[in-house]
Every structure is written in C-alpha cells, then in structure tokens.
Amino acid sequence: MNHNKRINAAALILATAATLCLPQILHGEENSLVFTNSIFAVLVWGLAFYTLRQSLAAAPWKEKRGNRISLVFSLSFTVAMLFGVRLDMAQNVDFKDLRLWISLPVLTLFFAILIRRMWDLLHERTEKGVKKTVSDAIMWPLQQRENRTDLISFLVIFLCWIPVFLAVYPGFFVYDAQDEYVQVATRMFSTHHPLVHVLLLGGMICAVHKVLGSYNMGIACYILLQMLCVSGGFAFLLSYLRRKKVSRVVYFAGVLYFALFPVIVMFALCSAKDALFTTALLLLLVCLLEMGLDRARFFASKRWMFLFVISAAAMMLFRNNGLYAFVLMIPVLVFSHKRYRGRVLLCAVCAVAGCLLINTGLKAVLHADDSENQEILTVPIQQLARTYKYTPEVFDEEDTKTLHEILPEDALRMYNARLSDPVKVRFENETFQKDKSKYAWLWMKIGLRKPLSYLNAWWMTSYGFWYPDAVVNVYQGNSVFTFTYEDSSYFGYEVEQPGARDSKIPWLDEIYRKLSLEIWKEKVPVFSMLFSMGGMFWLYAFCFTYFVYTRKYRMLLPFLMIFFVWLTVVLGPTYLPRYVLMFWFGLPLLAGMVLEEDRIYAV
C-alpha cells in the first residue's frame, strides 16, 4: 500500500469513528435523531474525511514534539467537552459510562490532527509574511499625529458608551453594589468585599447624595468615573500595540471592538469591581508582554517598572483572588528572569507589600469585620452539601452531628449544584473558628468515601469556565428587585436600591435587557462563542500552546498570568462572565500577539 493509500485509509477510519463519537459531545436528548438520522451527519463525515486527509498529507508527523503538544491540548479539550455536556445535561459525570471512554481516544486523535494543522497554517502565514520594521515605508504617521490617534481612539471608545449609559441610566448598579453602599452608609464594614472598592463606590454615592440629594446621580458619577478609567486603559493598550507597529486593521478593529462589543460595554457601565480589576490586570499583562519581549529594556525603564508595581497592586486591591494569582506568578517571573532576579523581586515585593499595607490599614481604621470563612471554603461546602443530599448514608450519626454544627439542615436543603451561595450564606463561621481541624477532618473523611461526588460538586460550580457550550443560568428562578431570572443569568442588568432605572433611550435599554437576561444569543451558531466563557478559554489555550509549539516563549508570560487568575475563579462559588472578564478585555492584545507576531517581535 503506497503512502497516499495509507493516508486515505487512515482518514476514512478516523473520520468514521469520529462521526460516530461526535454525539457524545453534543447537547441533545438521550435518544435524539437530530444528528444520527440526518443528512447533517453525512456532511460532517465528508468534511471530516476531507480535512483529515489534507491534514495527514501536509503535516510533518515525524516531528514528535509537535505531536505531543497537540495531543496534550486535544486530550484536555476532549475531556472538557465530554465531561461538560454530561454536567450540563445530568449534573453528573458517570465514570461507568462506556461511551465516554470509547469516545475519549477517538476524539482526542481527531482533534489533535486538526489542531496541529491549524497551528502549521498559522505559522506558515507568519513565516511567509513580509517582515515589517520601523524603517518600512508603510508606517504609522509621525509621533505628534500618533498621539492624536491615541487621543481620538480614547474619545471614540468613551463617547460610544454614552448612548448606552443614557439608555441604562444611572448604570448597572448590581452584583453586591447595595451591600457595598450600605457598608459606607452605616459605617459597618467587613472584608467580604475589597475595602478600596467599597470606599470608592459607597463613598461617592453618599457624597453626591449629600450634596445633590440624588442616589441616581451618585451612581451615575461613579459609573462615569469608571468609564473614564476603563477607556483610558483600553487607549493605553491600543497605544502600545501601535508602538509595536501592528497593522492599522488590527488597531482600528480593536477600537471598534472596545467601543461597541456588548460584553465590554456592559461591564464598563457596571458598578461591580470586576471592570476596574480587569483594567488593572490588562495593564499588568502589557507589562508582562514587554518584560518577556525585551527584559533589558523593561528593567532599564523606571516607567515600565512603576506601571508594573501600580497595576499589580491595583489588581490585588480590587479582587482578593488577584493576590493569590500574583503570588503564583512571582516564582515564574523569578525563574524566567534570573539575570534580573533582584529587580523582579523588588517590584513584586513592592506590589504585594503595597496591597497588604493598604488593606491592613483600611481594616484597622474602619474596624472591618474579617470573621467570614465561607468565601475560601466555597468548594468544600458544596462538596459536603452535595454528598449529604445524594448519599446521606455515608454520614454516620457522629458525622451528621458534626456537619450540622457548621451547616444546619435547612442550609443543606438549599443545595444548588451550580451556585454555592444558598448553602454557604448559612455557614456557621463562629463554630468553625473554634475547631477548624475537626471540620477539616470531616471533609477529608467524607471525601475519601465519595471522591467522585466531590469532583462533580466542584465541576458543577466551575464547568462554565471551561465548557464552551454551557448556558449561564446559575440564578434561574431567583427574584431580585425588578425581575426574576429565567433562562439566562449572563449579566445582572439590575439597578439595586437605593438607585432606580431611569432610561433616557428605552429601545436601547431593551436591547441590553435582552442581551443580559435572554438566551437567544447562545442559540446563534459561531456568534454564540463570542459570548462563551468556555469558548474564550479554549481560544486563549489554543494561542498559548501555539506559541509553545512555535517556540515563541517570550510571548507566554501574559497567558500564565491569565491562567493563574482563571485557576482562582474555578475554585469560586459559581461561573459568571464577570469573573473572567479578562478574556474579553484582553482580546485585542491576543489578536495583536497572534496575527502580528512578526511585528511584535521585531519592534
């Protein structure tokens, strides 16, 4: 059998096997004929065969390193798809399901071949591209006109948000906003929310209300301030990309994306801490990219080191998980910059110390309560609650008594597989503090008896972060001030008290209500992936492994920081876009790195 015949035979066998296994990653009824008894399956098989044949014929399969990298990525992606669809449909991964284990190797090999070919095509595009340098004729204008371009970009982004701001006036006052305001209004503070944001948000609302007598005006002033900060961060990123000589297409596409894409606009106009946190993270990602590209130039610049310290400290101040992610990043920076180890440590220590000193000082001055433990115990609480609900027999009489000391019976009855809040809000913090080891031992003992229950409990609160087809419906049935969540909890949309919605452009307000609370966007093929947390995660993972595959290691630092932040949120209470807003804020940076990598490297 000659080479072409072997390729045809391999493509035929794998295309057939993959088509038979594809229903295992599709969301449908158990006995649905939508895929199997349909011409669509034949079309899928034909496309799979043709693509596999072309890929097998073109790819340098003797290069074992590339094979290993593509197999690791493909295995991870296939596991996410196979597990995710089962969690979405049945809230459980049944490890006894033979179809799962048959599909796993088939789909892993199938996706590995396709992914390897996509990397090769992307690399060939870069290699064939004409290298542009700062002396090329097709260049950006002079410095004065460049600065004007950045200013115009900033104004375009900010001004494009103004109609939406008027439509949803005074802005999206939601996601713990009322709680943060009440802390300032009553002078009773806790560390449940970052104190810097509590003071900024609540303080502005109280101050403006005292002067003007309007809560809406106070909320609007905060939202406008945040819009200025976020659009300023975007303008800085675009200016950085321009200085790296990315094409005008990428630059102006980034401007339009920041100005108009709904996820960006929603959170730029949302009072939650996520927008400011992610803006600080975005600036830190730019610092990390510059550090990786030219460490000598970076550490010779006081401006770059200052921006690194300030952005890292701000990120940690606006979300507690930012601190955990940055601490994980420090050893990576030290290891990858051995020649500049002292300066790396100095910058990192300054950022962490600044964050801790500010938080400690505010906590002391405000006498903030820090007795809550449930935020860091979200996963263990869910694991115990799930196991108690579905297999209570594994708890003996003494175990049940111990469990009820920290999680009363009425709390355990509130178990929601996708959201830990109903259970964790009733967690007995004072009891837990008295004997932590006792309850840690209970958690460990039950986990050894029911490890798969523990895994499913954790996956159910996190699978939306890594399963592309997940629908964000974690608040389904929950009533808030002005509506009840139904099929979608994608975005809060609410204006919590003491604010009230006063739309100046009702038809535009209705568009954002539908984007926030209705599921239609998830039903549009391809378009839905732009709104998918899991889809965005795998896009970043694809680009990360592409740079590993092509040995562009200097591009990896921003991805690692994003990954560490992602690790902290998969241990959180549920899956919501606000927790991984970095995927959308960083998309133009990712586009510049991948599509213009030759210019990024050259400048």
Short mmCIF file of N, CA and C in Angstrom, two decimals, residues 28-129:
data_model
loop_
_atom_site.label_atom_id
_atom_site.label_comp_id
_atom_site.label_asym_id
_atom_site.label_seq_id
_atom_site.Cartn_x
_atom_site.Cartn_y
_atom_site.Cartn_z
N GLY A 28 -27.97 17.16 23.50
CA GLY A 28 -29.24 16.73 22.93
C GLY A 28 -29.89 15.68 23.81
N GLU A 29 -31.11 15.33 23.47
CA GLU A 29 -31.81 14.30 24.24
C GLU A 29 -31.13 12.95 24.06
N GLU A 30 -31.33 12.07 25.02
CA GLU A 30 -30.66 10.77 25.05
C GLU A 30 -30.89 9.98 23.77
N ASN A 31 -32.13 9.97 23.28
CA ASN A 31 -32.44 9.17 22.09
C ASN A 31 -32.75 10.05 20.88
N SER A 32 -32.16 11.24 20.84
CA SER A 32 -32.43 12.17 19.76
C SER A 32 -31.87 11.65 18.44
N LEU A 33 -32.62 11.90 17.34
CA LEU A 33 -32.19 11.51 16.00
C LEU A 33 -31.72 12.73 15.19
N VAL A 34 -31.59 13.87 15.86
CA VAL A 34 -31.26 15.11 15.16
C VAL A 34 -29.93 14.99 14.41
N PHE A 35 -28.97 14.31 15.01
CA PHE A 35 -27.67 14.16 14.36
C PHE A 35 -27.55 12.83 13.62
N THR A 36 -27.93 11.73 14.28
CA THR A 36 -27.69 10.41 13.70
C THR A 36 -28.56 10.12 12.48
N ASN A 37 -29.83 10.44 12.55
CA ASN A 37 -30.75 10.15 11.45
C ASN A 37 -30.95 11.41 10.61
N SER A 38 -29.83 11.92 10.07
CA SER A 38 -29.89 13.20 9.39
C SER A 38 -28.79 13.27 8.33
N ILE A 39 -29.07 14.00 7.25
CA ILE A 39 -28.06 14.23 6.23
C ILE A 39 -26.90 15.04 6.79
N PHE A 40 -27.16 15.74 7.89
CA PHE A 40 -26.12 16.54 8.52
C PHE A 40 -24.94 15.66 8.93
N ALA A 41 -25.21 14.46 9.43
CA ALA A 41 -24.13 13.55 9.83
C ALA A 41 -23.28 13.15 8.63
N VAL A 42 -23.91 12.96 7.48
CA VAL A 42 -23.17 12.62 6.27
C VAL A 42 -22.25 13.77 5.85
N LEU A 43 -22.78 14.98 5.94
CA LEU A 43 -21.97 16.16 5.62
C LEU A 43 -20.79 16.30 6.57
N VAL A 44 -21.04 16.05 7.85
CA VAL A 44 -19.97 16.10 8.84
C VAL A 44 -18.90 15.06 8.53
N TRP A 45 -19.35 13.85 8.19
CA TRP A 45 -18.39 12.78 7.85
C TRP A 45 -17.56 13.17 6.62
N GLY A 46 -18.20 13.70 5.59
CA GLY A 46 -17.46 14.09 4.39
C GLY A 46 -16.46 15.19 4.68
N LEU A 47 -16.85 16.17 5.46
CA LEU A 47 -15.94 17.26 5.81
C LEU A 47 -14.79 16.75 6.66
N ALA A 48 -15.10 15.85 7.61
CA ALA A 48 -14.06 15.29 8.47
C ALA A 48 -13.05 14.48 7.64
N PHE A 49 -13.56 13.68 6.71
CA PHE A 49 -12.66 12.87 5.88
C PHE A 49 -11.74 13.76 5.03
N TYR A 50 -12.31 14.77 4.39
CA TYR A 50 -11.51 15.65 3.54
C TYR A 50 -10.46 16.40 4.37
N THR A 51 -10.88 16.93 5.51
CA THR A 51 -9.96 17.71 6.35
C THR A 51 -8.85 16.83 6.90
N LEU A 52 -9.21 15.64 7.36
CA LEU A 52 -8.20 14.72 7.89
C LEU A 52 -7.21 14.30 6.80
N ARG A 53 -7.72 14.04 5.63
CA ARG A 53 -6.85 13.63 4.53
C ARG A 53 -5.85 14.73 4.20
N GLN A 54 -6.33 15.97 4.10
CA GLN A 54 -5.44 17.08 3.82
C GLN A 54 -4.43 17.30 4.94
N SER A 55 -4.88 17.16 6.15
CA SER A 55 -4.01 17.40 7.31
C SER A 55 -2.93 16.33 7.42
N LEU A 56 -3.33 15.08 7.24
CA LEU A 56 -2.35 13.99 7.32
C LEU A 56 -1.32 14.07 6.21
N ALA A 57 -1.75 14.55 5.05
CA ALA A 57 -0.82 14.65 3.92
C ALA A 57 0.16 15.81 4.07
N ALA A 58 -0.25 16.86 4.79
CA ALA A 58 0.56 18.08 4.85
C ALA A 58 1.43 18.19 6.09
N ALA A 59 0.98 17.63 7.20
CA ALA A 59 1.67 17.87 8.47
C ALA A 59 2.95 17.05 8.58
N PRO A 60 3.99 17.62 9.20
CA PRO A 60 5.25 16.89 9.43
C PRO A 60 5.14 15.99 10.67
N TRP A 61 4.49 14.82 10.50
CA TRP A 61 4.16 13.99 11.65
C TRP A 61 5.37 13.32 12.29
N LYS A 62 6.51 13.34 11.61
CA LYS A 62 7.71 12.76 12.23
C LYS A 62 8.28 13.66 13.31
N GLU A 63 7.83 14.89 13.38
CA GLU A 63 8.29 15.83 14.40
C GLU A 63 7.51 15.54 15.68
N LYS A 64 8.12 14.73 16.58
CA LYS A 64 7.41 14.18 17.74
C LYS A 64 7.00 15.25 18.75
N ARG A 65 7.80 16.30 18.87
CA ARG A 65 7.46 17.34 19.85
C ARG A 65 6.10 17.96 19.53
N GLY A 66 5.87 18.28 18.26
CA GLY A 66 4.58 18.85 17.86
C GLY A 66 3.44 17.89 18.10
N ASN A 67 3.69 16.60 17.88
CA ASN A 67 2.65 15.59 18.12
C ASN A 67 2.25 15.57 19.59
N ARG A 68 3.25 15.61 20.46
CA ARG A 68 2.96 15.55 21.90
C ARG A 68 2.16 16.77 22.35
N ILE A 69 2.57 17.94 21.88
CA ILE A 69 1.88 19.17 22.29
C ILE A 69 0.43 19.16 21.81
N SER A 70 0.21 18.78 20.56
CA SER A 70 -1.16 18.75 20.04
C SER A 70 -2.00 17.70 20.74
N LEU A 71 -1.41 16.56 21.09
CA LEU A 71 -2.16 15.52 21.81
C LEU A 71 -2.55 15.97 23.22
N VAL A 72 -1.65 16.66 23.91
CA VAL A 72 -1.97 17.15 25.26
C VAL A 72 -3.11 18.16 25.19
N PHE A 73 -3.01 19.10 24.24
CA PHE A 73 -4.08 20.09 24.11
C PHE A 73 -5.39 19.40 23.73
N SER A 74 -5.33 18.49 22.76
CA SER A 74 -6.55 17.83 22.29
C SER A 74 -7.19 16.98 23.39
N LEU A 75 -6.36 16.29 24.17
CA LEU A 75 -6.90 15.49 25.27
C LEU A 75 -7.63 16.37 26.27
N SER A 76 -7.04 17.50 26.61
CA SER A 76 -7.67 18.42 27.57
C SER A 76 -9.00 18.94 27.01
N PHE A 77 -8.99 19.33 25.76
CA PHE A 77 -10.21 19.85 25.13
C PHE A 77 -11.29 18.78 25.05
N THR A 78 -10.91 17.56 24.68
CA THR A 78 -11.89 16.48 24.56
C THR A 78 -12.50 16.12 25.91
N VAL A 79 -11.67 16.07 26.94
CA VAL A 79 -12.19 15.81 28.29
C VAL A 79 -13.18 16.90 28.69
N ALA A 80 -12.84 18.16 28.41
CA ALA A 80 -13.74 19.27 28.75
C ALA A 80 -15.08 19.12 28.04
N MET A 81 -15.05 18.73 26.78
CA MET A 81 -16.30 18.59 26.02
C MET A 81 -17.12 17.39 26.50
N LEU A 82 -16.46 16.26 26.71
CA LEU A 82 -17.19 15.05 27.14
C LEU A 82 -17.76 15.21 28.55
N PHE A 83 -16.97 15.78 29.45
CA PHE A 83 -17.44 15.99 30.81
C PHE A 83 -18.48 17.11 30.86
N GLY A 84 -18.21 18.19 30.11
CA GLY A 84 -19.08 19.35 30.18
C GLY A 84 -20.50 19.06 29.74
N VAL A 85 -20.67 18.31 28.65
CA VAL A 85 -22.02 18.03 28.17
C VAL A 85 -22.79 17.18 29.17
N ARG A 86 -22.11 16.30 29.87
CA ARG A 86 -22.78 15.48 30.89
C ARG A 86 -23.15 16.30 32.12
N LEU A 87 -22.28 17.20 32.51
CA LEU A 87 -22.61 18.09 33.64
C LEU A 87 -23.77 18.99 33.28
N ASP A 88 -23.80 19.49 32.06
CA ASP A 88 -24.86 20.40 31.63
C ASP A 88 -26.21 19.70 31.57
N MET A 89 -26.21 18.42 31.16
CA MET A 89 -27.47 17.71 30.97
C MET A 89 -27.92 16.97 32.23
N ALA A 90 -26.98 16.36 32.94
CA ALA A 90 -27.35 15.49 34.06
C ALA A 90 -26.77 15.92 35.40
N GLN A 91 -25.98 17.00 35.42
CA GLN A 91 -25.31 17.49 36.63
C GLN A 91 -24.42 16.42 37.26
N ASN A 92 -23.87 15.56 36.39
CA ASN A 92 -23.07 14.46 36.91
C ASN A 92 -22.28 13.82 35.78
N VAL A 93 -21.02 13.46 36.05
CA VAL A 93 -20.23 12.68 35.11
C VAL A 93 -20.20 11.25 35.63
N ASP A 94 -20.80 10.35 34.86
CA ASP A 94 -20.86 8.95 35.24
C ASP A 94 -19.62 8.24 34.68
N PHE A 95 -18.70 7.89 35.55
CA PHE A 95 -17.45 7.27 35.11
C PHE A 95 -17.65 5.83 34.67
N LYS A 96 -18.84 5.29 34.85
CA LYS A 96 -19.12 3.94 34.37
C LYS A 96 -19.68 3.94 32.95
N ASP A 97 -19.84 5.12 32.36
CA ASP A 97 -20.38 5.25 31.01
C ASP A 97 -19.33 4.82 30.00
N LEU A 98 -19.52 3.68 29.37
CA LEU A 98 -18.55 3.12 28.43
C LEU A 98 -18.38 4.01 27.21
N ARG A 99 -19.46 4.71 26.80
CA ARG A 99 -19.38 5.57 25.62
C ARG A 99 -18.38 6.71 25.83
N LEU A 100 -18.28 7.17 27.05
CA LEU A 100 -17.32 8.24 27.36
C LEU A 100 -15.90 7.78 27.08
N TRP A 101 -15.55 6.60 27.55
CA TRP A 101 -14.17 6.11 27.43
C TRP A 101 -13.83 5.66 26.01
N ILE A 102 -14.86 5.23 25.25
CA ILE A 102 -14.62 4.89 23.84
C ILE A 102 -14.39 6.17 23.03
N SER A 103 -15.18 7.19 23.32
CA SER A 103 -15.09 8.45 22.56
C SER A 103 -13.81 9.21 22.86
N LEU A 104 -13.28 9.07 24.08
CA LEU A 104 -12.14 9.89 24.50
C LEU A 104 -10.93 9.72 23.59
N PRO A 105 -10.42 8.51 23.33
CA PRO A 105 -9.23 8.39 22.46
C PRO A 105 -9.53 8.75 21.01
N VAL A 106 -10.73 8.39 20.53
CA VAL A 106 -11.07 8.68 19.13
C VAL A 106 -11.09 10.19 18.88
N LEU A 107 -11.81 10.91 19.72
CA LEU A 107 -11.93 12.36 19.52
C LEU A 107 -10.63 13.08 19.84
N THR A 108 -9.85 12.54 20.77
CA THR A 108 -8.55 13.15 21.07
C THR A 108 -7.65 13.11 19.84
N LEU A 109 -7.58 11.96 19.20
CA LEU A 109 -6.76 11.84 17.99
C LEU A 109 -7.31 12.71 16.86
N PHE A 110 -8.62 12.72 16.72
CA PHE A 110 -9.26 13.51 15.67
C PHE A 110 -8.94 15.00 15.83
N PHE A 111 -9.15 15.54 17.02
CA PHE A 111 -8.89 16.96 17.26
C PHE A 111 -7.40 17.28 17.21
N ALA A 112 -6.56 16.35 17.64
CA ALA A 112 -5.11 16.59 17.62
C ALA A 112 -4.62 16.83 16.21
N ILE A 113 -5.11 16.04 15.26
CA ILE A 113 -4.69 16.21 13.86
C ILE A 113 -5.15 17.56 13.32
N LEU A 114 -6.40 17.92 13.62
CA LEU A 114 -6.91 19.19 13.12
C LEU A 114 -6.19 20.38 13.76
N ILE A 115 -5.93 20.29 15.04
CA ILE A 115 -5.26 21.39 15.75
C ILE A 115 -3.84 21.57 15.24
N ARG A 116 -3.15 20.44 15.06
CA ARG A 116 -1.78 20.52 14.55
C ARG A 116 -1.76 21.20 13.18
N ARG A 117 -2.72 20.89 12.35
CA ARG A 117 -2.77 21.50 11.02
C ARG A 117 -3.07 23.00 11.12
N MET A 118 -3.94 23.38 12.03
CA MET A 118 -4.26 24.80 12.20
C MET A 118 -3.03 25.56 12.68
N TRP A 119 -2.27 25.00 13.59
CA TRP A 119 -1.03 25.65 14.04
C TRP A 119 -0.06 25.81 12.87
N ASP A 120 0.08 24.78 12.05
CA ASP A 120 1.01 24.85 10.92
C ASP A 120 0.58 25.93 9.92
N LEU A 121 -0.71 26.02 9.66
CA LEU A 121 -1.19 27.05 8.73
C LEU A 121 -0.95 28.44 9.28
N LEU A 122 -1.18 28.60 10.58
CA LEU A 122 -0.95 29.90 11.22
C LEU A 122 0.53 30.25 11.19
N HIS A 123 1.37 29.27 11.43
CA HIS A 123 2.82 29.51 11.41
C HIS A 123 3.31 29.82 10.00
N GLU A 124 2.76 29.11 9.02
CA GLU A 124 3.14 29.37 7.63
C GLU A 124 2.77 30.79 7.21
N ARG A 125 1.63 31.25 7.67
CA ARG A 125 1.21 32.62 7.37
C ARG A 125 2.21 33.62 7.91
N THR A 126 2.69 33.38 9.12
CA THR A 126 3.66 34.29 9.73
C THR A 126 5.00 34.23 9.01
N GLU A 127 5.44 33.01 8.68
CA GLU A 127 6.73 32.85 8.02
C GLU A 127 6.74 33.46 6.63
N LYS A 128 5.61 33.40 5.94
CA LYS A 128 5.54 33.95 4.60
C LYS A 128 5.29 35.44 4.59
N GLY A 129 4.83 35.97 5.72
CA GLY A 129 4.54 37.39 5.80
C GLY A 129 5.80 38.22 5.63
#
